[in-house]
Amino acid sequence: MSDGKFKRTLVTSALPYANGEIHLGHLAGAYLPADIYVRYLRMIGEEVLYICGSDEYGVPITLTAEKLGITPKELVDRNYASISKSFQDFGMSFDNFSQTSREIHTETSQAFFADMHAQGLFKQKTTDQFYSPSQERFLADRYIEGTCPVCGDENARGDECENCTATYNPTELLNPRSVLDNSALELRPTTHWFLPMGDWQDKLSAFIDSHPEWKDNVKQYCRGYFDAGLQDRAVTRDLAWGVPVPLDDHEGKVFYVWFDAPIGYVSATREWAQAQGDAEAWRTWWQNDETRLIHFIGKDNIFFHAMMFPAVIMAHSEDYVLPDNVPANEFLNLEGQKLSTSKGFAVWLPEYLEKFEADPLRYTLARNLPETRDMNFTWEGFQARNNNELGNNFGNLINRVFTFIHKYFDGQVPEWSEENLTDLDRDALAEVAADLEKWSGHLAKFEIKAALETAFHAGQVGNRYFDESAPFKSRKTDLERCGQSLGVIIQILRQLCLMLAPVVPFGMEKLWSWLGMETDLWQGGWAEGQQNIPTGRPLGKPEILFPRFDDEMIQPEIERLQGMVDGD
RNA sequence: GGCGGCUUAGCUCAGUUGGUUAGAGCAUCGGAAUCAUAAUCCGAGUGUCCGGGGUUCGAAUCCCUGAGCCGCUACCA
């Protein structure tokens, strides 16, 4: 960044699990904020790489595949295609969106493990786990039910009883059975590799302490773990669908997904480098201390990105970059309730995109990001934000200016100059310029909501200026004055375009071209956007950028969710 | 159960290191304007800042406690 310490920024979004579609909660937590931030950096001309991919291993994937009668690989490829498409249509600007089931990830994660194993950093432990003889596999706690050892309830979960709220060790459960096929389970010893996180506690603690600028929720969360003392964390498990442990006599052992998933960021970067024709280019992004690494995640991922993956990075014998920030977001509720993917209580991205454009959702979510606490998405709120803010404040301002100029000034920027500015002109320009500066400061600190609020204010300034300078009056009395006012407001739109571009890129790319800008908005467009648009420049013909939504478009969405709650 | 977090106008949300009459948008009411997506602009009201206790000259902001909600709880991804 401009502080001179870093030359480039590597941004990641949490790898979505390829067991289903993306929903609004995902977008608000890890994807939209990251994309806005990345677009901001590209716009101001920073060198940035944005990496993501789908996380494709683990038990739930194998179960879904079995249910559909296809292989896990077929399932994840199918879901990968769908997720990629949704992301693209939503405007996610990844430089690479990869898959953890690809060969490059197998190589990369196995190399990480091998490096650490060669240093003797892992611990091997043998424990008793539940095994299903009928399915010939070990089962995780969530797939186990049995009789509660405390109250005798017959439908107790693997490690807690919902009837008497007791918690216990899963091995204490009586008559354990599989929730998958009700077959009886038996305890079998199995041996796994563990990462003794405690060995890195001091370094991790010092690392977190060296970042007082991180969000409080992240720091507090980590502090809680340090106080309790970091425990050994398993990095392998018994499963057929995963990255095989690269050791002899490890048949049927694969990496625990949380060990390999973050390494997926490295794999995806390597894949990107190969596609660039420079296979070693990934090192510039991961093994160079002038690279600034930023992980965007939801609050459920803090442990893995602020503690576990950094420990792995520290442990590796080669130098890798540690995250410079982990801006974790809280969760998004829907119509006042927690999302439930199992009950279908969610808004899925592909479904949304069949009916609406990406921009209104991007705008609404950005305006309401769960940056410091859980937030709520309502369809009525979506409609109100779209109509009142995107449509009326911004869209209408843009439209009234362009149509006016096309109607009375032949579609060219009227004669205007800085020498002829009135106090009214000067004040409006100064206010918007101040907003732009504030906006930039907020975004640099990941304060997206605050940044957007500033942009909204700039829109209000534009509308007020239009009303007060009243070109629709001066047109009849003082055409020079009228042109001057329009020249001023074009400069306001130019800056508004910059402030809105990362949030509503589809609409603003159009505005950018209507304004006759020449540089690519996403390759340092900021520089040109800072310069006055001169008299005489021909402007594009406008169209309605952000149409309003009437009740008929919104009501069915509300009813669908309502029905889901009633049927619950 | 343990750890961490959250609870502010009718609605959705801001509130920086405790400091004067607690803010914004929307919704509501009154006025102005008419270039524009019946959009815009000006003005107005509204709050036991979850309950209770405490520290302080002073607390939405710090401490304790109760309630509700959220995440994690170490092979759930």
Coordinates of C-alpha atoms in Angstrom, one line a residue, chain A residues 111-310:
Chain A
A111 CA 4.0 -31.0 0.2
F112 CA 2.9 -28.9 3.2
F113 CA 2.3 -32.0 5.2
A114 CA 5.5 -33.7 4.1
D115 CA 7.5 -30.6 5.0
M116 CA 6.1 -30.4 8.5
H117 CA 6.3 -34.2 9.0
A118 CA 9.9 -34.2 8.0
Q119 CA 10.5 -31.7 10.8
G120 CA 8.8 -34.0 13.2
L121 CA 6.2 -31.5 14.1
F122 CA 3.1 -33.7 14.1
K123 CA 2.1 -36.1 17.0
Q124 CA 0.6 -39.4 16.4
K125 CA -2.2 -40.6 18.7
T126 CA -4.5 -43.6 18.8
T127 CA -8.0 -43.1 20.0
D128 CA -11.3 -45.1 19.9
Q129 CA -13.7 -44.0 17.3
F130 CA -17.1 -45.2 16.3
Y131 CA -17.0 -47.5 13.3
S132 CA -19.9 -48.7 11.2
P133 CA -19.3 -52.4 10.2
S134 CA -22.2 -52.2 7.7
Q135 CA -20.9 -49.2 5.9
E136 CA -17.3 -50.0 6.5
R137 CA -16.3 -46.6 7.7
F138 CA -15.7 -44.4 10.7
L139 CA -18.4 -41.9 11.6
A140 CA -18.1 -38.4 12.9
D141 CA -20.1 -37.4 16.0
R142 CA -22.8 -35.7 14.0
Y143 CA -23.8 -39.0 12.4
I144 CA -24.1 -40.9 15.7
E145 CA -27.1 -41.3 17.9
G146 CA -27.6 -43.5 21.0
T147 CA -29.0 -43.7 24.5
C148 CA -28.0 -40.9 26.8
P149 CA -25.8 -42.2 29.7
V150 CA -27.3 -39.6 32.0
C151 CA -31.1 -39.6 31.5
G152 CA -31.6 -42.7 29.3
D153 CA -33.2 -40.8 26.4
E154 CA -32.9 -42.9 23.3
N155 CA -32.3 -40.1 20.8
A156 CA -29.2 -38.5 22.2
R157 CA -26.7 -37.0 19.9
G158 CA -23.1 -38.1 19.7
D159 CA -21.8 -35.8 22.4
E160 CA -24.8 -34.2 23.9
C161 CA -28.3 -35.0 24.9
E162 CA -31.0 -32.6 23.7
N163 CA -33.4 -34.1 26.3
C164 CA -31.4 -33.4 29.4
T165 CA -28.8 -31.1 28.0
A166 CA -26.0 -33.2 29.3
T167 CA -22.7 -33.3 27.5
Y168 CA -20.3 -36.2 27.6
N169 CA -17.7 -38.0 25.7
P170 CA -19.1 -39.7 22.7
T171 CA -17.6 -43.0 23.8
E172 CA -19.9 -42.9 26.9
L173 CA -23.0 -43.1 24.7
L174 CA -25.0 -46.3 25.1
N175 CA -26.2 -48.4 22.2
P176 CA -24.6 -46.2 19.6
R177 CA -26.0 -46.4 16.1
S178 CA -25.6 -44.6 12.8
V179 CA -28.1 -42.0 11.9
L180 CA -27.4 -42.9 8.3
D181 CA -28.7 -46.5 8.3
N182 CA -29.5 -47.1 12.0
S183 CA -26.9 -49.9 12.1
A184 CA -25.1 -50.6 15.4
L185 CA -21.7 -49.1 15.8
E186 CA -18.6 -50.4 17.5
L187 CA -15.6 -48.6 18.9
R188 CA -12.4 -49.3 17.0
P189 CA -9.0 -47.9 17.6
T190 CA -7.6 -45.6 14.9
T191 CA -4.4 -43.7 14.7
H192 CA -4.1 -40.1 13.5
W193 CA -1.7 -37.3 13.2
F194 CA -2.2 -34.2 15.3
L195 CA -0.8 -30.7 15.1
P196 CA 0.2 -29.7 18.7
M197 CA -1.1 -26.2 18.4
G198 CA 0.2 -25.5 21.9
D199 CA 3.7 -25.5 20.4
W200 CA 2.9 -22.3 18.5
Q201 CA 0.9 -20.6 21.2
D202 CA 3.5 -18.1 22.1
K203 CA 4.3 -17.2 18.6
L204 CA 0.6 -17.0 17.7
S205 CA -0.1 -14.9 20.7
A206 CA 2.7 -12.5 19.8
F207 CA 1.5 -12.5 16.2
I208 CA -2.1 -11.5 17.2
D209 CA -0.7 -8.9 19.6
S210 CA 1.3 -7.3 16.8
H211 CA -2.0 -6.5 15.1
P212 CA -3.9 -4.2 17.4
E213 CA -5.7 -2.8 14.3
W214 CA -7.6 -6.1 13.8
K215 CA -11.3 -6.1 14.5
D216 CA -12.2 -6.7 18.2
N217 CA -14.3 -9.7 17.5
V218 CA -11.3 -11.5 16.0
K219 CA -8.9 -10.5 18.7
Q220 CA -11.2 -11.4 21.5
Y221 CA -12.0 -14.7 20.0
C222 CA -8.3 -15.6 19.8
R223 CA -7.6 -14.4 23.3
G224 CA -10.2 -16.8 24.6
Y225 CA -8.4 -19.7 23.0
F226 CA -5.0 -18.5 24.4
D227 CA -6.5 -18.3 27.9
A228 CA -7.7 -21.9 27.6
G229 CA -4.5 -23.1 26.1
L230 CA -4.3 -24.4 22.6
Q231 CA -4.9 -28.1 22.2
D232 CA -3.7 -30.7 19.7
R233 CA -5.7 -30.6 16.5
A234 CA -6.2 -33.6 14.3
V235 CA -5.0 -33.1 10.7
T236 CA -6.0 -36.5 9.4
R237 CA -9.1 -38.7 9.4
D238 CA -10.4 -42.0 8.1
L239 CA -12.3 -41.3 4.9
A240 CA -12.1 -42.3 1.3
W241 CA -12.8 -38.8 -0.1
G242 CA -9.9 -36.4 0.6
V243 CA -6.3 -35.7 0.0
P244 CA -4.4 -38.9 0.8
V245 CA -1.8 -38.7 3.6
P246 CA 1.5 -39.0 1.7
L247 CA 3.0 -41.7 4.0
D248 CA 3.5 -45.4 3.7
D249 CA 1.0 -47.6 5.5
H250 CA -1.7 -44.9 5.5
E251 CA -4.4 -46.6 3.5
G252 CA -7.7 -44.9 3.9
K253 CA -6.3 -41.9 5.7
V254 CA -6.8 -38.4 4.3
F255 CA -6.3 -34.9 5.5
Y256 CA -8.8 -33.3 7.8
V257 CA -10.4 -30.7 5.5
W258 CA -9.4 -27.8 7.8
F259 CA -5.8 -28.7 7.4
D260 CA -5.9 -28.8 3.6
A261 CA -8.6 -26.2 2.8
P262 CA -6.6 -23.0 3.7
I263 CA -3.7 -24.5 1.8
G264 CA -6.1 -24.3 -1.1
Y265 CA -5.4 -20.6 -1.3
V266 CA -1.8 -21.5 -2.1
S267 CA -2.8 -24.2 -4.6
A268 CA -5.2 -21.8 -6.4
T269 CA -2.4 -19.2 -6.6
R270 CA -0.1 -21.8 -8.1
E271 CA -2.7 -22.7 -10.6
W272 CA -3.2 -19.1 -11.5
A273 CA 0.6 -18.7 -11.9
Q274 CA 0.7 -21.7 -14.3
A275 CA -2.1 -20.2 -16.3
Q276 CA -0.1 -17.0 -16.6
G277 CA 2.7 -19.0 -18.1
D278 CA 5.0 -18.4 -15.1
A279 CA 4.7 -21.3 -12.8
E280 CA 6.9 -19.8 -10.2
A281 CA 5.0 -16.5 -10.0
W282 CA 3.0 -17.7 -7.0
R283 CA 6.1 -17.2 -4.8
T284 CA 5.8 -13.5 -5.4
W285 CA 2.5 -13.6 -3.6
W286 CA 3.2 -16.1 -0.9
Q287 CA 6.9 -15.9 -0.2
N288 CA 7.6 -12.3 -0.3
D289 CA 7.3 -10.0 2.7
E290 CA 6.2 -7.1 0.5
T291 CA 2.9 -9.0 0.0
R292 CA 0.0 -8.1 2.2
L293 CA -2.3 -11.1 2.8
I294 CA -6.0 -10.5 3.7
H295 CA -8.4 -13.3 4.5
F296 CA -12.1 -12.4 4.3
I297 CA -14.2 -14.9 6.3
G298 CA -17.4 -15.4 8.3
K299 CA -17.2 -15.5 12.1
D300 CA -17.3 -19.3 12.1
N301 CA -13.9 -19.4 10.5
I302 CA -11.9 -17.3 12.8
F303 CA -10.0 -20.1 14.5
F304 CA -8.8 -21.6 11.2
H305 CA -7.6 -18.3 9.6
A306 CA -6.3 -16.5 12.6
M307 CA -4.8 -19.5 14.5
M308 CA -4.5 -22.8 12.7
F309 CA -3.4 -21.7 9.2
P310 CA -1.0 -19.2 10.6

